[in-house]
Coordinates of C-alpha atoms in Angstrom, one line a residue:
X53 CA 52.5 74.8 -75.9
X54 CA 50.8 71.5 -74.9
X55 CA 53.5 68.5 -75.2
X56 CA 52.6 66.9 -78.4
X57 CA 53.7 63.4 -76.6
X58 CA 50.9 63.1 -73.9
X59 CA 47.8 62.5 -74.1
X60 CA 45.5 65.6 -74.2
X61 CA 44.2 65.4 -70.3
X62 CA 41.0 67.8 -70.7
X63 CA 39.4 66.0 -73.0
X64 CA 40.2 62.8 -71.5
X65 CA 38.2 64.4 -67.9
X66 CA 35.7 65.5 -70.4
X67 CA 34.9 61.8 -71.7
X68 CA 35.2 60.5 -68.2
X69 CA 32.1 63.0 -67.1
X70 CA 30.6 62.5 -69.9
X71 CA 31.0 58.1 -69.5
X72 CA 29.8 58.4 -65.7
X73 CA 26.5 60.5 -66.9
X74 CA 25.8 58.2 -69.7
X75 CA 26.2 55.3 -66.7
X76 CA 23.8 56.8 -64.1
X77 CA 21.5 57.5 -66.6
X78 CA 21.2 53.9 -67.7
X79 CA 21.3 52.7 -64.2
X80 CA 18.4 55.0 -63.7
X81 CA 16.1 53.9 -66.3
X82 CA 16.9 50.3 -65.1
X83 CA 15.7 50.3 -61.9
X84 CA 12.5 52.4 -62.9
X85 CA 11.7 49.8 -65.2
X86 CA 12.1 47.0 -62.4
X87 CA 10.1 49.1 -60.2
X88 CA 7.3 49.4 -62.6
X89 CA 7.4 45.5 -64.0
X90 CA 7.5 44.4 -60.1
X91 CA 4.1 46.9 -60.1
X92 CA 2.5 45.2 -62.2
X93 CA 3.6 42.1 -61.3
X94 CA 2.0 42.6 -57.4
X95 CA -0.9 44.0 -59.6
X96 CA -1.8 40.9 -61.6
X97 CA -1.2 38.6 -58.5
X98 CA -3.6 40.2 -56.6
X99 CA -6.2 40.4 -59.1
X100 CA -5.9 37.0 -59.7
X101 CA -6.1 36.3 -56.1
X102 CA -9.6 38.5 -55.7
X103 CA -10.7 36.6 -58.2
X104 CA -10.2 32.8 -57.2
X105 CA -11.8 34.2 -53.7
X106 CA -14.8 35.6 -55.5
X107 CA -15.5 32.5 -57.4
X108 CA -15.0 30.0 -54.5
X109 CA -17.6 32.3 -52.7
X110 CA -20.2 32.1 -55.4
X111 CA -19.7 28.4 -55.4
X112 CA -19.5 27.8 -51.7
X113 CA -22.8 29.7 -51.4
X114 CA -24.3 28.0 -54.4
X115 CA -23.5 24.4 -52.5
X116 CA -25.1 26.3 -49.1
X117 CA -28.3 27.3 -51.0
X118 CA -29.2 23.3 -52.5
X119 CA -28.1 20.7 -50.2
X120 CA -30.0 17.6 -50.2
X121 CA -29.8 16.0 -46.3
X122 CA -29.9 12.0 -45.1
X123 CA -33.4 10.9 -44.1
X124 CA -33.8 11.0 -40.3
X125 CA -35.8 7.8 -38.8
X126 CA -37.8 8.3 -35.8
X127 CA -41.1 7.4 -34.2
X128 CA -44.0 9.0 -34.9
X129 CA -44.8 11.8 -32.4
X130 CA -48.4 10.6 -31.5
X131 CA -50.4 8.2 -31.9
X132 CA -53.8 10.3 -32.2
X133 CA -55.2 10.4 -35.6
X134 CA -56.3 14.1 -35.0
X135 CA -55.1 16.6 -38.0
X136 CA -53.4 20.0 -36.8
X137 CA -56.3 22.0 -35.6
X138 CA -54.4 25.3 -36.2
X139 CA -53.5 27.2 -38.9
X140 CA -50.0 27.6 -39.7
X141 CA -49.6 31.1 -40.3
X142 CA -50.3 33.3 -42.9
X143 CA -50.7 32.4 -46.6
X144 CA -47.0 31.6 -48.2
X145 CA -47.6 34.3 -51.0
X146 CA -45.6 32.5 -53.5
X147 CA -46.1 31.5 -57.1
X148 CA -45.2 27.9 -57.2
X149 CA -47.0 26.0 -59.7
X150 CA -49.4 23.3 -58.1
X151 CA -47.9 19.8 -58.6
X152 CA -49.7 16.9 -59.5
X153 CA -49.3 13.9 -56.9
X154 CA -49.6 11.1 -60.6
X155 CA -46.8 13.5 -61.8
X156 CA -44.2 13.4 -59.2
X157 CA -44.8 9.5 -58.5
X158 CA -44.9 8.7 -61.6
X159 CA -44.3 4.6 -61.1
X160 CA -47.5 3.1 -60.2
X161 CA -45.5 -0.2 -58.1
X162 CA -41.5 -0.2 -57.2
X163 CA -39.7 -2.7 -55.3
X164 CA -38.5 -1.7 -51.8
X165 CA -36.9 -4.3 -49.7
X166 CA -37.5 -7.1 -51.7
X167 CA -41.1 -6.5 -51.8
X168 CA -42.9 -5.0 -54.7
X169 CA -45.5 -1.5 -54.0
X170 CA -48.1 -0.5 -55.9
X171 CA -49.4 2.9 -55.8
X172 CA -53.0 3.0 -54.5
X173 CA -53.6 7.0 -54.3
X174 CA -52.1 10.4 -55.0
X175 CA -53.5 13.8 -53.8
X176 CA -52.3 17.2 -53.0
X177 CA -52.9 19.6 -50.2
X178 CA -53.1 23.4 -49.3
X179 CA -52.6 24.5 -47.2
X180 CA -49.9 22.2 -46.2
X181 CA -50.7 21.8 -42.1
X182 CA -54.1 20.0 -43.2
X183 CA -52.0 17.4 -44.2
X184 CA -50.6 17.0 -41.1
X185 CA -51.3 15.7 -37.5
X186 CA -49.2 15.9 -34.4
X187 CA -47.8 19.5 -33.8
X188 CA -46.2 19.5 -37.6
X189 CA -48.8 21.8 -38.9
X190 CA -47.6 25.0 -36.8
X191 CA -43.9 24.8 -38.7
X192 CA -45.2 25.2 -42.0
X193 CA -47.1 28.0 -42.6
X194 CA -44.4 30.3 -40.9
X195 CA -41.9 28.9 -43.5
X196 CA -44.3 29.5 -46.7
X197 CA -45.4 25.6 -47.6
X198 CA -47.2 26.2 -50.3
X199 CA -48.5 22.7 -50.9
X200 CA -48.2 19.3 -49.9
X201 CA -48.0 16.2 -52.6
X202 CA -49.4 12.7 -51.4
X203 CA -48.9 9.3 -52.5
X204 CA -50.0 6.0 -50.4
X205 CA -47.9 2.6 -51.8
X206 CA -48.8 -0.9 -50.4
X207 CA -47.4 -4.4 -50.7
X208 CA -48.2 -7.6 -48.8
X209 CA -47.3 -6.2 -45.7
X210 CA -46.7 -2.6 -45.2
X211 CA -48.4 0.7 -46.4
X212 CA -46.8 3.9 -46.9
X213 CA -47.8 7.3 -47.0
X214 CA -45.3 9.8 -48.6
X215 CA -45.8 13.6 -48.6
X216 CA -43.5 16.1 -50.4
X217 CA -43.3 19.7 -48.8
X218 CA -42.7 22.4 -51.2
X219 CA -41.4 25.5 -49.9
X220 CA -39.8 28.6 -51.4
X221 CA -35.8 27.7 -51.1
X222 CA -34.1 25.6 -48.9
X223 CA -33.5 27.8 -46.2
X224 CA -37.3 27.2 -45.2
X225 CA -37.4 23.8 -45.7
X226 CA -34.4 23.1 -43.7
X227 CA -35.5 25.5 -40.6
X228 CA -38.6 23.2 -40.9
X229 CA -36.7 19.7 -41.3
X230 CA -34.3 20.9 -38.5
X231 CA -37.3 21.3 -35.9
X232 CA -39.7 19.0 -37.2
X233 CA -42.1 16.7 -34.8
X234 CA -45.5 15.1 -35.5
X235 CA -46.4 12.7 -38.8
X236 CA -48.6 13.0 -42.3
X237 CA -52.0 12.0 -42.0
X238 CA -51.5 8.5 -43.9
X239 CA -53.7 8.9 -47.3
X240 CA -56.6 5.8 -47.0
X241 CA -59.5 7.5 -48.8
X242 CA -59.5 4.8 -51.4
X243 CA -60.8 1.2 -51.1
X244 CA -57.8 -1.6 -51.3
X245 CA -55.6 0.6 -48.9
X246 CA -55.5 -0.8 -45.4
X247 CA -55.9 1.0 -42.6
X248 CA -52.7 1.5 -41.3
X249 CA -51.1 3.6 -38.5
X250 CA -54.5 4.7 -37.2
X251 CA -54.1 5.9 -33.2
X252 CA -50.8 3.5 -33.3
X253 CA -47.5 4.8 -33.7
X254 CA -45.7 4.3 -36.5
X255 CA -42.5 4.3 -38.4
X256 CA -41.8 8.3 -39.8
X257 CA -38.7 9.4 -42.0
X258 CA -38.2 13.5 -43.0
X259 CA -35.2 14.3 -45.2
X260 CA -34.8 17.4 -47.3
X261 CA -33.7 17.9 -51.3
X262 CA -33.2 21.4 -52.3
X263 CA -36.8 23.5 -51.3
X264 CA -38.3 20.0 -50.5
X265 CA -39.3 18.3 -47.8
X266 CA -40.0 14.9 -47.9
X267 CA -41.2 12.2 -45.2
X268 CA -43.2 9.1 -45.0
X269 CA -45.6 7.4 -42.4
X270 CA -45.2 3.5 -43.0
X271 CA -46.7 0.7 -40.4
X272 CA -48.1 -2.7 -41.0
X273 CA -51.4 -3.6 -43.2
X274 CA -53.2 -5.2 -39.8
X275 CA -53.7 -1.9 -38.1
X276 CA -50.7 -2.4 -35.5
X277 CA -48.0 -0.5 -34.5
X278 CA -45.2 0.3 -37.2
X279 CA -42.8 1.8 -34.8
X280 CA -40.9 -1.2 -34.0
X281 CA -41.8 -3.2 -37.2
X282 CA -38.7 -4.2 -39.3
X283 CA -40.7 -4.4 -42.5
X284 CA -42.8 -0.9 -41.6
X285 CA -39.4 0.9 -41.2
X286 CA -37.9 -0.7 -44.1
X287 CA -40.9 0.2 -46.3
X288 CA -40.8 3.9 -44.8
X289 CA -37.5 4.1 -46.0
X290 CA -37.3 2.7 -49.1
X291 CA -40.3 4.5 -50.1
X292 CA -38.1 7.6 -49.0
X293 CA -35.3 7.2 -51.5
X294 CA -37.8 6.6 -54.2
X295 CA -38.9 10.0 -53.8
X296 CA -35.4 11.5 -53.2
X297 CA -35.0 9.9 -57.0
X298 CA -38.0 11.6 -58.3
X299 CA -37.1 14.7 -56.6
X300 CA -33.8 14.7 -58.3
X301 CA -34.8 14.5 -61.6
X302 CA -36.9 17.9 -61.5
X303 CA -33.5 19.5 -60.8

């Protein structure tokens, strides 16, 4: 017969088993749970982290496709008044809408370097290389320039011819802008424009805004050379930032 005084030992083992089970058991489903939070933790982070690189992707080849570059001042290549004899390639095959040289330079006279410029002539041109003299012509066609938009501006002293390029992206008209020699054919077909930079060389800017290419031909109204002329090169490049301004405002 069991000693009623002690405690009853079995049954005490039995709640000991039974207290270590329950014990494991929580320890268990404790550490699955951590497992499975720290899962979906490393989850979410790295999803996150795929997308912030995605994004800054789209955006870093967003900035690569439009980019808009300084204008680049240097002499003119030639001073022959001789168009590009040569076609530039095959026909650009694009859809662009023909622009309107009274549409993009709008302002008939704007003040450039303390002088004021009137507009004297607009035009267009296509294909773009008859615009052109110099070895500029042969650049254009391969990149698909679909036209060429023309403007002359005078003032006391200077003239200015300004020619936007439009190509298809700018990819094109940076490969152009990146290699580009030779001048515009400076726009005198109308009376009251001097004529300026005619087998003299003169004062030539190229820049590019998005699929544009712009550049100028500037040199003084007597005929001589614009090359070293302070004036000629200021005109060339105040002219120049007039149009980046207009070009900017068809974005």
């Amino acid at each position: 017969m069991p000693n009623p005084n002690e405690p009853d030992w079995s049954a005490l083992a039995d709640q000991h088993v039974a207290e270590q089970r329950a014990r494991k058991k929580r320890m268990l489903i404790i550490v699955v749970s951590a497992v499975v939070i720290l899962a979906l933790a490393g989850g979410a982070a790295l999803f996150l982290m795929g997308g912030s690189k995605k994004d800054d992707d789209t955006v870093a080849k967003d900035d690569k496709d439009k980019q808009t570059t300084a204008p680049a001042v240097q002499p003119s290549d030639s001073a022959s008044d001789s168009p590009s004899t040569e076609p530039s390639g095959s026909p650009s095959g694009t859809s662009t809408p023909t622009m309107q040289g009274k549409d993009l330079f709008s302002d008939t006279s704007t003040r450039v370097n303390g002088q004021t410029f009137t507009r004297k002539t607009t035009s267009h041109e296509a294909p773009c290389w008859k615009a052109t003299r110099s070895g500029l012509g042969p650049t254009l066609g391969p990149n698909k320039c679909a036209q060429v938009v023309l403007a002359t501006y005078t003032s006391a002293k200077s003239s200015v011819t300004v020619g936007v390029m439009v190509f298809p992206s700018a990819k094109e008209a940076t490969v152009v802008n990146s290699a580009f020699k030779g001048e515009l054919i400076p726009l005198t077909n109308k009376s009251g424009i001097p004529n300026f930079c005619e087998k003299v060389a003169c004062a030539v800017t190229h820049a590019v805004h998005d699929r544009y290419l712009y550049t100028t031909i500037a040199g003084p109204n007597n005929g001589t050379a614009g090359v070293k002329d302070d004036d000629a090169i200021a005109a060339g490049q105040g002219i120049a930032g007039y149009t980046l301004t207009r070009l900017t405002e068809l974005d």
